[in-house]
Structures are given as structure tokens and as C-alpha cells.
PDB file of N, CA and C in Angstrom:
ATOM      1  N   MET A   1     -40.400 -47.434  -4.532  1.00 85.00           N
ATOM      2  CA  MET A   1     -39.086 -47.231  -4.253  1.00 85.00           C
ATOM      3  C   MET A   1     -39.104 -45.294  -4.414  1.00 85.00           C
ATOM      4  N   LEU A   2     -38.020 -44.395  -4.946  1.00 90.00           N
ATOM      5  CA  LEU A   2     -37.863 -43.428  -4.446  1.00 90.00           C
ATOM      6  C   LEU A   2     -36.878 -43.046  -6.295  1.00 90.00           C
ATOM      7  N   SER A   3     -37.953 -42.226  -6.977  1.00 93.00           N
ATOM      8  CA  SER A   3     -37.185 -42.098  -8.041  1.00 93.00           C
ATOM      9  C   SER A   3     -35.902 -40.727  -6.978  1.00 93.00           C
ATOM     10  N   PRO A   4     -34.672 -40.953  -8.630  1.00 93.00           N
ATOM     11  CA  PRO A   4     -33.717 -40.754  -8.640  1.00 93.00           C
ATOM     12  C   PRO A   4     -33.933 -39.080  -7.282  1.00 93.00           C
ATOM     13  N   HIS A   5     -35.003 -38.742  -8.676  1.00 94.00           N
ATOM     14  CA  HIS A   5     -34.729 -37.086  -8.962  1.00 94.00           C
ATOM     15  C   HIS A   5     -35.895 -36.832  -6.791  1.00 94.00           C
ATOM     16  N   GLU A   6     -36.474 -38.214  -6.404  1.00 95.00           N
ATOM     17  CA  GLU A   6     -37.275 -38.077  -5.073  1.00 95.00           C
ATOM     18  C   GLU A   6     -36.169 -37.619  -3.932  1.00 95.00           C
ATOM     19  N   PHE A   7     -35.571 -38.590  -4.519  1.00 93.00           N
ATOM     20  CA  PHE A   7     -33.929 -39.008  -3.422  1.00 93.00           C
ATOM     21  C   PHE A   7     -33.017 -38.291  -3.147  1.00 93.00           C
ATOM     22  N   ALA A   8     -32.946 -37.422  -3.992  1.00 93.00           N
ATOM     23  CA  ALA A   8     -32.199 -36.181  -3.909  1.00 93.00           C
ATOM     24  C   ALA A   8     -33.057 -34.969  -2.818  1.00 93.00           C
ATOM     25  N   THR A   9     -34.248 -35.179  -3.658  1.00 94.00           N
ATOM     26  CA  THR A   9     -34.851 -33.432  -3.021  1.00 94.00           C
ATOM     27  C   THR A   9     -35.288 -33.924  -0.736  1.00 94.00           C
ATOM     28  N   LEU A  10     -35.095 -35.772  -1.387  1.00 94.00           N
ATOM     29  CA  LEU A  10     -35.285 -35.822   0.010  1.00 94.00           C
ATOM     30  C   LEU A  10     -33.579 -35.545   0.880  1.00 94.00           C
ATOM     31  N   MET A  11     -32.802 -35.511   0.239  1.00 93.00           N
ATOM     32  CA  MET A  11     -31.366 -35.105   0.579  1.00 93.00           C
ATOM     33  C   MET A  11     -31.008 -34.002   1.513  1.00 93.00           C
ATOM     34  N   LEU A  12     -32.087 -33.349   0.294  1.00 93.00           N
ATOM     35  CA  LEU A  12     -31.630 -32.037   0.076  1.00 93.00           C
ATOM     36  C   LEU A  12     -32.749 -31.050   1.508  1.00 93.00           C
ATOM     37  N   VAL A  13     -34.204 -31.775   1.064  1.00 94.00           N
ATOM     38  CA  VAL A  13     -34.699 -31.986   2.787  1.00 94.00           C
ATOM     39  C   VAL A  13     -33.482 -31.476   3.622  1.00 94.00           C
ATOM     40  N   TYR A  14     -32.978 -32.767   3.925  1.00 92.00           N
ATOM     41  CA  TYR A  14     -31.588 -33.004   5.383  1.00 92.00           C
ATOM     42  C   TYR A  14     -30.948 -31.907   5.504  1.00 92.00           C
ATOM     43  N   GLU A  15     -29.763 -31.438   4.829  1.00 91.00           N
ATOM     44  CA  GLU A  15     -29.230 -31.212   4.331  1.00 91.00           C
ATOM     45  C   GLU A  15     -29.674 -29.143   4.291  1.00 91.00           C
ATOM     46  N   ALA A  16     -30.410 -28.883   3.335  1.00 89.00           N
ATOM     47  CA  ALA A  16     -30.391 -27.460   3.348  1.00 89.00           C
ATOM     48  C   ALA A  16     -31.984 -27.038   3.282  1.00 89.00           C
ATOM     49  N   PRO A  17     -32.588 -27.245   3.904  1.00 88.00           N
ATOM     50  CA  PRO A  17     -34.273 -26.992   3.924  1.00 88.00           C
ATOM     51  C   PRO A  17     -34.877 -26.396   2.820  1.00 88.00           C
ATOM     52  N   ASP A  18     -33.718 -24.940   3.725  1.00 85.00           N
ATOM     53  CA  ASP A  18     -34.093 -23.422   3.095  1.00 85.00           C
ATOM     54  C   ASP A  18     -34.024 -23.215   1.357  1.00 85.00           C
ATOM     55  N   GLN A  19     -32.528 -23.793   1.789  1.00 88.00           N
ATOM     56  CA  GLN A  19     -32.902 -23.998  -0.509  1.00 88.00           C
ATOM     57  C   GLN A  19     -33.877 -24.338  -1.580  1.00 88.00           C
ATOM     58  N   LEU A  20     -35.052 -25.331  -0.702  1.00 89.00           N
ATOM     59  CA  LEU A  20     -35.932 -26.295  -1.789  1.00 89.00           C
ATOM     60  C   LEU A  20     -36.672 -25.391  -2.307  1.00 89.00           C
ATOM     61  N   ASP A  21     -37.110 -25.480  -3.530  1.00 89.00           N
ATOM     62  CA  ASP A  21     -38.102 -24.775  -4.137  1.00 89.00           C
ATOM     63  C   ASP A  21     -39.851 -25.683  -3.586  1.00 89.00           C
ATOM     64  N   MET A  22     -40.235 -24.943  -2.700  1.00 89.00           N
ATOM     65  CA  MET A  22     -41.536 -25.558  -2.703  1.00 89.00           C
ATOM     66  C   MET A  22     -42.832 -26.645  -3.284  1.00 89.00           C
ATOM     67  N   ASN A  23     -42.415 -25.875  -5.004  1.00 89.00           N
ATOM     68  CA  ASN A  23     -42.623 -26.202  -6.333  1.00 89.00           C
ATOM     69  C   ASN A  23     -42.598 -27.372  -6.922  1.00 89.00           C
ATOM     70  N   ARG A  24     -41.602 -28.041  -6.288  1.00 88.00           N
ATOM     71  CA  ARG A  24     -40.851 -29.364  -6.416  1.00 88.00           C
ATOM     72  C   ARG A  24     -42.428 -30.200  -6.442  1.00 88.00           C
ATOM     73  N   ALA A  25     -42.241 -30.600  -7.802  1.00 91.00           N
ATOM     74  CA  ALA A  25     -43.027 -32.052  -8.154  1.00 91.00           C
ATOM     75  C   ALA A  25     -42.195 -33.251  -6.613  1.00 91.00           C
ATOM     76  N   GLU A  26     -40.879 -33.434  -6.914  1.00 94.00           N
ATOM     77  CA  GLU A  26     -40.842 -34.687  -5.617  1.00 94.00           C
ATOM     78  C   GLU A  26     -41.509 -34.887  -4.247  1.00 94.00           C
ATOM     79  N   LEU A  27     -41.443 -33.484  -4.426  1.00 94.00           N
ATOM     80  CA  LEU A  27     -41.688 -32.365  -2.803  1.00 94.00           C
ATOM     81  C   LEU A  27     -43.370 -33.537  -2.884  1.00 94.00           C
ATOM     82  N   ASP A  28     -44.489 -33.206  -3.599  1.00 94.00           N
ATOM     83  CA  ASP A  28     -45.427 -33.663  -2.671  1.00 94.00           C
ATOM     84  C   ASP A  28     -45.290 -35.088  -3.211  1.00 94.00           C
ATOM     85  N   ALA A  29     -44.575 -35.837  -4.235  1.00 95.00           N
ATOM     86  CA  ALA A  29     -44.150 -37.505  -3.866  1.00 95.00           C
ATOM     87  C   ALA A  29     -43.836 -37.746  -2.338  1.00 95.00           C
ATOM     88  N   LEU A  30     -43.026 -37.395  -1.671  1.00 96.00           N
ATOM     89  CA  LEU A  30     -42.412 -37.396  -0.007  1.00 96.00           C
ATOM     90  C   LEU A  30     -43.576 -37.180   0.279  1.00 96.00           C
ATOM     91  N   LEU A  31     -44.607 -35.388   0.463  1.00 96.00           N
ATOM     92  CA  LEU A  31     -45.590 -35.820   1.756  1.00 96.00           C
ATOM     93  C   LEU A  31     -46.115 -36.668   1.607  1.00 96.00           C
ATOM     94  N   GLU A  32     -47.003 -37.209   0.295  1.00 96.00           N
ATOM     95  CA  GLU A  32     -47.462 -38.755  -0.110  1.00 96.00           C
ATOM     96  C   GLU A  32     -46.824 -39.894   0.614  1.00 96.00           C
ATOM     97  N   ARG A  33     -46.181 -39.475   0.386  1.00 96.00           N
ATOM     98  CA  ARG A  33     -45.269 -41.306   1.294  1.00 96.00           C
ATOM     99  C   ARG A  33     -44.804 -40.554   2.629  1.00 96.00           C
ATOM    100  N   GLN A  34     -45.128 -39.832   3.072  1.00 97.00           N
ATOM    101  CA  GLN A  34     -44.812 -39.375   4.550  1.00 97.00           C
ATOM    102  C   GLN A  34     -43.374 -39.502   4.861  1.00 97.00           C
ATOM    103  N   LEU A  35     -42.346 -38.740   4.228  1.00 97.00           N
ATOM    104  CA  LEU A  35     -41.421 -38.590   4.707  1.00 97.00           C
ATOM    105  C   LEU A  35     -40.893 -37.645   4.594  1.00 97.00           C
ATOM    106  N   VAL A  36     -41.231 -36.465   4.723  1.00 96.00           N
ATOM    107  CA  VAL A  36     -41.387 -35.048   4.575  1.00 96.00           C
ATOM    108  C   VAL A  36     -42.023 -33.990   4.789  1.00 96.00           C
ATOM    109  N   MET A  37     -42.558 -33.308   6.232  1.00 95.00           N
ATOM    110  CA  MET A  37     -43.942 -32.845   6.010  1.00 95.00           C
ATOM    111  C   MET A  37     -42.994 -31.177   6.390  1.00 95.00           C
ATOM    112  N   LEU A  38     -44.111 -30.098   6.140  1.00 93.00           N
ATOM    113  CA  LEU A  38     -44.599 -28.504   5.765  1.00 93.00           C
ATOM    114  C   LEU A  38     -44.878 -28.149   6.729  1.00 93.00           C
ATOM    115  N   GLU A  39     -44.282 -27.015   7.585  1.00 90.00           N
ATOM    116  CA  GLU A  39     -44.188 -26.294   9.319  1.00 90.00           C
ATOM    117  C   GLU A  39     -44.242 -24.906   8.453  1.00 90.00           C
ATOM    118  N   HIS A  40     -44.871 -24.261   8.988  1.00 84.00           N
ATOM    119  CA  HIS A  40     -45.542 -22.910   8.122  1.00 84.00           C
ATOM    120  C   HIS A  40     -44.678 -21.964   9.257  1.00 84.00           C
ATOM    121  N   ALA A  41     -42.894 -21.262   8.433  1.00 76.00           N
ATOM    122  CA  ALA A  41     -42.268 -21.134   9.144  1.00 76.00           C
ATOM    123  C   ALA A  41     -42.428 -19.232  10.002  1.00 76.00           C
ATOM    124  N   ALA A  42     -43.147 -18.395   9.036  1.00 79.00           N
ATOM    125  CA  ALA A  42     -42.886 -17.409   8.617  1.00 79.00           C
ATOM    126  C   ALA A  42     -44.220 -17.212   8.331  1.00 79.00           C
ATOM    127  N   PRO A  43     -45.139 -16.346   8.796  1.00 83.00           N
ATOM    128  CA  PRO A  43     -46.513 -15.217   8.014  1.00 83.00           C
ATOM    129  C   PRO A  43     -46.085 -15.270   6.315  1.00 83.00           C
ATOM    130  N   GLY A  44     -47.076 -17.133   5.186  1.00 79.00           N
ATOM    131  CA  GLY A  44     -46.912 -16.198   3.675  1.00 79.00           C
ATOM    132  C   GLY A  44     -45.694 -17.648   3.413  1.00 79.00           C
ATOM    133  N   ARG A  45     -44.698 -18.556   4.870  1.00 83.00           N
ATOM    134  CA  ARG A  45     -43.220 -19.370   4.916  1.00 83.00           C
ATOM    135  C   ARG A  45     -43.334 -21.058   5.417  1.00 83.00           C
ATOM    136  N   ARG A  46     -43.180 -21.486   4.301  1.00 86.00           N
ATOM    137  CA  ARG A  46     -43.434 -23.098   4.252  1.00 86.00           C
ATOM    138  C   ARG A  46     -42.062 -23.201   5.032  1.00 86.00           C
ATOM    139  N   ARG A  47     -42.061 -23.849   5.437  1.00 90.00           N
ATOM    140  CA  ARG A  47     -40.554 -24.988   5.426  1.00 90.00           C
ATOM    141  C   ARG A  47     -41.028 -26.759   5.810  1.00 90.00           C
ATOM    142  N   ALA A  48     -40.179 -27.567   4.674  1.00 93.00           N
ATOM    143  CA  ALA A  48     -39.783 -29.089   4.742  1.00 93.00           C
ATOM    144  C   ALA A  48     -39.045 -29.564   6.000  1.00 93.00           C
ATOM    145  N   TYR A  49     -39.613 -30.636   6.696  1.00 93.00           N
ATOM    146  CA  TYR A  49     -38.880 -31.275   7.481  1.00 93.00           C
ATOM    147  C   TYR A  49     -38.139 -32.900   7.406  1.00 93.00           C
ATOM    148  N   LEU A  50     -37.695 -33.458   7.765  1.00 94.00           N
ATOM    149  CA  LEU A  50     -37.823 -34.927   7.742  1.00 94.00           C
ATOM    150  C   LEU A  50     -38.893 -35.761   8.656  1.00 94.00           C
ATOM    151  N   THR A  51     -39.474 -36.913   8.123  1.00 96.00           N
ATOM    152  CA  THR A  51     -40.746 -36.998   9.896  1.00 96.00           C
ATOM    153  C   THR A  51     -38.766 -38.525   9.668  1.00 96.00           C
ATOM    154  N   LYS A  52     -39.404 -38.776  10.950  1.00 96.00           N
ATOM    155  CA  LYS A  52     -39.050 -40.472  11.247  1.00 96.00           C
ATOM    156  C   LYS A  52     -38.931 -41.496   9.669  1.00 96.00           C
ATOM    157  N   LYS A  53     -39.374 -41.095   9.559  1.00 96.00           N
ATOM    158  CA  LYS A  53     -39.525 -42.460   8.280  1.00 96.00           C
ATOM    159  C   LYS A  53     -38.105 -41.553   6.926  1.00 96.00           C
ATOM    160  N   GLY A  54     -38.583 -40.415   6.673  1.00 95.00           N
ATOM    161  CA  GLY A  54     -38.435 -39.948   6.146  1.00 95.00           C
ATOM    162  C   GLY A  54     -36.066 -39.838   6.320  1.00 95.00           C
ATOM    163  N   ARG A  55     -35.847 -39.989   7.080  1.00 93.00           N
ATOM    164  CA  ARG A  55     -34.317 -39.676   8.458  1.00 93.00           C
ATOM    165  C   ARG A  55     -33.896 -41.634   8.188  1.00 93.00           C
ATOM    166  N   SER A  56     -34.805 -42.748   8.640  1.00 93.00           N
ATOM    167  CA  SER A  56     -34.355 -43.905   8.821  1.00 93.00           C
ATOM    168  C   SER A  56     -34.724 -44.604   7.084  1.00 93.00           C
ATOM    169  N   ILE A  57     -34.812 -43.194   6.164  1.00 93.00           N
ATOM    170  CA  ILE A  57     -34.844 -44.092   4.495  1.00 93.00           C
ATOM    171  C   ILE A  57     -33.307 -43.433   4.597  1.00 93.00           C
ATOM    172  N   LEU A  58     -32.599 -42.365   4.759  1.00 91.00           N
ATOM    173  CA  LEU A  58     -31.624 -42.179   4.448  1.00 91.00           C
ATOM    174  C   LEU A  58     -30.136 -42.769   5.650  1.00 91.00           C
ATOM    175  N   HIS A  59     -30.609 -42.691   6.140  1.00 90.00           N
ATOM    176  CA  HIS A  59     -30.080 -43.481   7.698  1.00 90.00           C
ATOM    177  C   HIS A  59     -29.568 -44.734   6.844  1.00 90.00           C
ATOM    178  N   ALA A  60     -31.260 -45.225   6.351  1.00 90.00           N
ATOM    179  CA  ALA A  60     -30.533 -46.926   6.422  1.00 90.00           C
ATOM    180  C   ALA A  60     -29.511 -46.978   4.883  1.00 90.00           C
ATOM    181  N   LEU A  61     -29.986 -46.050   3.302  1.00 86.00           N
ATOM    182  CA  LEU A  61     -28.808 -46.085   2.390  1.00 86.00           C
ATOM    183  C   LEU A  61     -27.448 -44.931   3.222  1.00 86.00           C
ATOM    184  N   GLY A  62     -27.042 -44.503   3.960  1.00 86.00           N
ATOM    185  CA  GLY A  62     -26.350 -44.234   4.709  1.00 86.00           C
ATOM    186  C   GLY A  62     -25.786 -43.349   3.973  1.00 86.00           C
ATOM    187  N   ALA A  63     -26.995 -42.055   3.824  1.00 81.00           N
ATOM    188  CA  ALA A  63     -26.790 -40.728   3.069  1.00 81.00           C
ATOM    189  C   ALA A  63     -27.148 -39.771   4.248  1.00 81.00           C
ATOM    190  N   ASP A  64     -27.469 -39.371   5.665  1.00 76.00           N
ATOM    191  CA  ASP A  64     -26.261 -38.556   6.225  1.00 76.00           C
ATOM    192  C   ASP A  64     -25.765 -38.750   6.732  1.00 76.00           C
ATOM    193  N   THR A  65     -24.784 -39.810   6.439  1.00 70.00           N
ATOM    194  CA  THR A  65     -23.810 -39.502   7.090  1.00 70.00           C
ATOM    195  C   THR A  65     -22.889 -38.119   6.106  1.00 70.00           C
ATOM    196  N   GLY A  66     -22.630 -37.317   5.346  1.00 62.00           N
ATOM    197  CA  GLY A  66     -22.112 -36.585   4.713  1.00 62.00           C
ATOM    198  C   GLY A  66     -21.990 -35.515   5.043  1.00 62.00           C
ATOM    199  N   PHE A  67     -22.939 -34.859   5.461  1.00 53.00           N
ATOM    200  CA  PHE A  67     -23.399 -33.828   6.075  1.00 53.00           C
ATOM    201  C   PHE A  67     -22.251 -33.282   7.204  1.00 53.00           C
ATOM    202  N   ARG A  68     -22.568 -34.544   8.207  1.00 52.00           N
ATOM    203  CA  ARG A  68     -22.030 -34.661   8.840  1.00 52.00           C
ATOM    204  C   ARG A  68     -20.395 -34.966   8.965  1.00 52.00           C
ATOM    205  N   ARG A  69     -20.345 -35.492   8.707  1.00 53.00           N
ATOM    206  CA  ARG A  69     -18.580 -34.916   7.699  1.00 53.00           C
ATOM    207  C   ARG A  69     -18.573 -33.904   7.072  1.00 53.00           C
ATOM    208  N   SER A  70     -18.934 -33.060   6.762  1.00 54.00           N
ATOM    209  CA  SER A  70     -18.828 -31.613   6.479  1.00 54.00           C
ATOM    210  C   SER A  70     -18.643 -30.940   7.165  1.00 54.00           C
ATOM    211  N   GLN A  71     -19.950 -31.193   8.370  1.00 53.00           N
ATOM    212  CA  GLN A  71     -18.896 -30.101   9.493  1.00 53.00           C
ATOM    213  C   GLN A  71     -18.060 -30.357  10.341  1.00 53.00           C
ATOM    214  N   GLU A  72     -17.648 -32.145  10.352  1.00 55.00           N
ATOM    215  CA  GLU A  72     -17.000 -32.011  11.519  1.00 55.00           C
ATOM    216  C   GLU A  72     -15.208 -31.472  10.857  1.00 55.00           C
ATOM    217  N   ALA A  73     -15.691 -31.850   9.171  1.00 57.00           N
ATOM    218  CA  ALA A  73     -14.283 -31.153   8.664  1.00 57.00           C
ATOM    219  C   ALA A  73     -14.209 -29.628   8.746  1.00 57.00           C
ATOM    220  N   ALA A  74     -14.319 -28.830   8.353  1.00 58.00           N
ATOM    221  CA  ALA A  74     -15.485 -27.855   8.806  1.00 58.00           C
ATOM    222  C   ALA A  74     -15.058 -27.489   9.960  1.00 58.00           C
ATOM    223  N   ALA A  75     -15.459 -27.840  11.030  1.00 57.00           N
ATOM    224  CA  ALA A  75     -14.860 -27.606  12.814  1.00 57.00           C
ATOM    225  C   ALA A  75     -13.459 -27.660  12.563  1.00 57.00           C
ATOM    226  N   GLU A  76     -12.556 -29.165  11.520  1.00 66.00           N
ATOM    227  CA  GLU A  76     -11.601 -29.104  12.272  1.00 66.00           C
ATOM    228  C   GLU A  76     -10.256 -27.986  11.907  1.00 66.00           C
ATOM    229  N   ARG A  77     -11.182 -27.488  10.732  1.00 64.00           N
ATOM    230  CA  ARG A  77     -10.332 -26.556   9.450  1.00 64.00           C
ATOM    231  C   ARG A  77     -10.288 -25.476  10.768  1.00 64.00           C
ATOM    232  N   ASP A  78     -11.132 -25.183  11.574  1.00 65.00           N
ATOM    233  CA  ASP A  78     -11.721 -24.020  12.474  1.00 65.00           C
ATOM    234  C   ASP A  78     -10.654 -23.892  13.482  1.00 65.00           C
ATOM    235  N   GLY A  79     -10.508 -25.258  13.728  1.00 64.00           N
ATOM    236  CA  GLY A  79      -9.476 -25.598  15.028  1.00 64.00           C
ATOM    237  C   GLY A  79     -10.537 -26.030  16.073  1.00 64.00           C
ATOM    238  N   ARG A  80     -11.534 -26.304  16.008  1.00 58.00           N
ATOM    239  CA  ARG A  80     -12.538 -26.444  17.357  1.00 58.00           C
ATOM    240  C   ARG A  80     -13.389 -28.023  16.956  1.00 58.00           C
ATOM    241  N   HIS A  81     -13.817 -28.077  17.680  1.00 51.00           N
ATOM    242  CA  HIS A  81     -14.292 -29.218  17.507  1.00 51.00           C
ATOM    243  C   HIS A  81     -15.981 -29.568  17.443  1.00 51.00           C
ATOM    244  N   ALA A  82     -16.650 -30.555  16.185  1.00 46.00           N
ATOM    245  CA  ALA A  82     -17.902 -30.582  15.794  1.00 46.00           C
ATOM    246  C   ALA A  82     -19.119 -31.359  16.677  1.00 46.00           C
ATOM    247  N   ALA A  83     -19.584 -29.921  17.400  1.00 47.00           N
ATOM    248  CA  ALA A  83     -20.953 -31.297  17.934  1.00 47.00           C
ATOM    249  C   ALA A  83     -21.200 -32.103  17.511  1.00 47.00           C
ATOM    250  N   PRO A  84     -22.015 -33.154  18.354  1.00 48.00           N
ATOM    251  CA  PRO A  84     -22.223 -34.353  16.976  1.00 48.00           C
ATOM    252  C   PRO A  84     -23.879 -34.229  17.107  1.00 48.00           C
ATOM    253  N   VAL A  85     -24.221 -34.655  16.141  1.00 45.00           N
ATOM    254  CA  VAL A  85     -25.029 -34.547  15.154  1.00 45.00           C
ATOM    255  C   VAL A  85     -26.244 -35.737  15.109  1.00 45.00           C
ATOM    256  N   SER A  86     -27.228 -35.394  15.273  1.00 46.00           N
ATOM    257  CA  SER A  86     -27.701 -37.413  15.314  1.00 46.00           C
ATOM    258  C   SER A  86     -29.238 -36.673  15.225  1.00 46.00           C
ATOM    259  N   LEU A  87     -29.222 -38.243  14.806  1.00 47.00           N
ATOM    260  CA  LEU A  87     -30.653 -37.842  13.214  1.00 47.00           C
ATOM    261  C   LEU A  87     -31.231 -37.844  14.535  1.00 47.00           C
ATOM    262  N   SER A  88     -32.205 -38.071  15.453  1.00 46.00           N
ATOM    263  CA  SER A  88     -32.699 -38.300  16.233  1.00 46.00           C
ATOM    264  C   SER A  88     -33.330 -36.892  17.283  1.00 46.00           C
ATOM    265  N   ASP A  89     -32.318 -36.257  17.235  1.00 48.00           N
ATOM    266  CA  ASP A  89     -32.211 -34.695  17.555  1.00 48.00           C
ATOM    267  C   ASP A  89     -33.352 -34.115  16.668  1.00 48.00           C
ATOM    268  N   GLU A  90     -33.244 -34.084  15.400  1.00 48.00           N
ATOM    269  CA  GLU A  90     -34.330 -33.489  14.759  1.00 48.00           C
ATOM    270  C   GLU A  90     -35.271 -33.619  15.389  1.00 48.00           C
ATOM    271  N   ALA A  91     -36.647 -32.730  14.193  1.00 46.00           N
ATOM    272  CA  ALA A  91     -37.979 -32.829  15.197  1.00 46.00           C
ATOM    273  C   ALA A  91     -38.427 -33.773  14.069  1.00 46.00           C
ATOM    274  N   GLY A  92     -39.696 -33.693  14.185  1.00 48.00           N
ATOM    275  CA  GLY A  92     -40.089 -35.315  13.267  1.00 48.00           C
ATOM    276  C   GLY A  92     -39.699 -36.616  13.642  1.00 48.00           C
TER     277      GLY A  92
END
């Protein structure tokens, strides 16, 4: 079972991975559970991304829909259509 902080970190990896503090203790727990992985984005920089297992947890809990809704709302405000976002389209 994930702690509230681990779950929040999992959601942060999904919605805003570039804003994630890579020194968070919760990130280590998610790595151990193989819910996230790290990739080397640039020299000396790492970026977290969800694994298939991590995405399935968010999907099962319905936590993967808020980001899509916010993207659709922004697109509607701008008078354009939002491109569909699918968890299966993401790396991992």
C-alpha cells in the first residue's frame, strides 16, 4: 500500500515530472516498487517517468483523468480541440 506522500509523488511524476525533487524519500520507495523509473535527460540530470505498473495504479484509482480534463478545458478555452492523451502512449 502506498502512503499518501508516495501516492502524491506518483501523481507528480505523471503530471509534472520536471518539477519533481529528485531527492524525495518517496521517490526511492516508488523506485523500489518499480512504479517509476529514471532516465538520464541531459548530462547530470535525471527525469522520472511512470512504469506500466505505475500507470496501471493511477488508472485503477482514476487518478489519471485530472490531467486530461485540465488539458481539454484549456483547449476548449483557446477554441481548439485537445489531442487525446492515452496512458499507453507514454514511455515505460
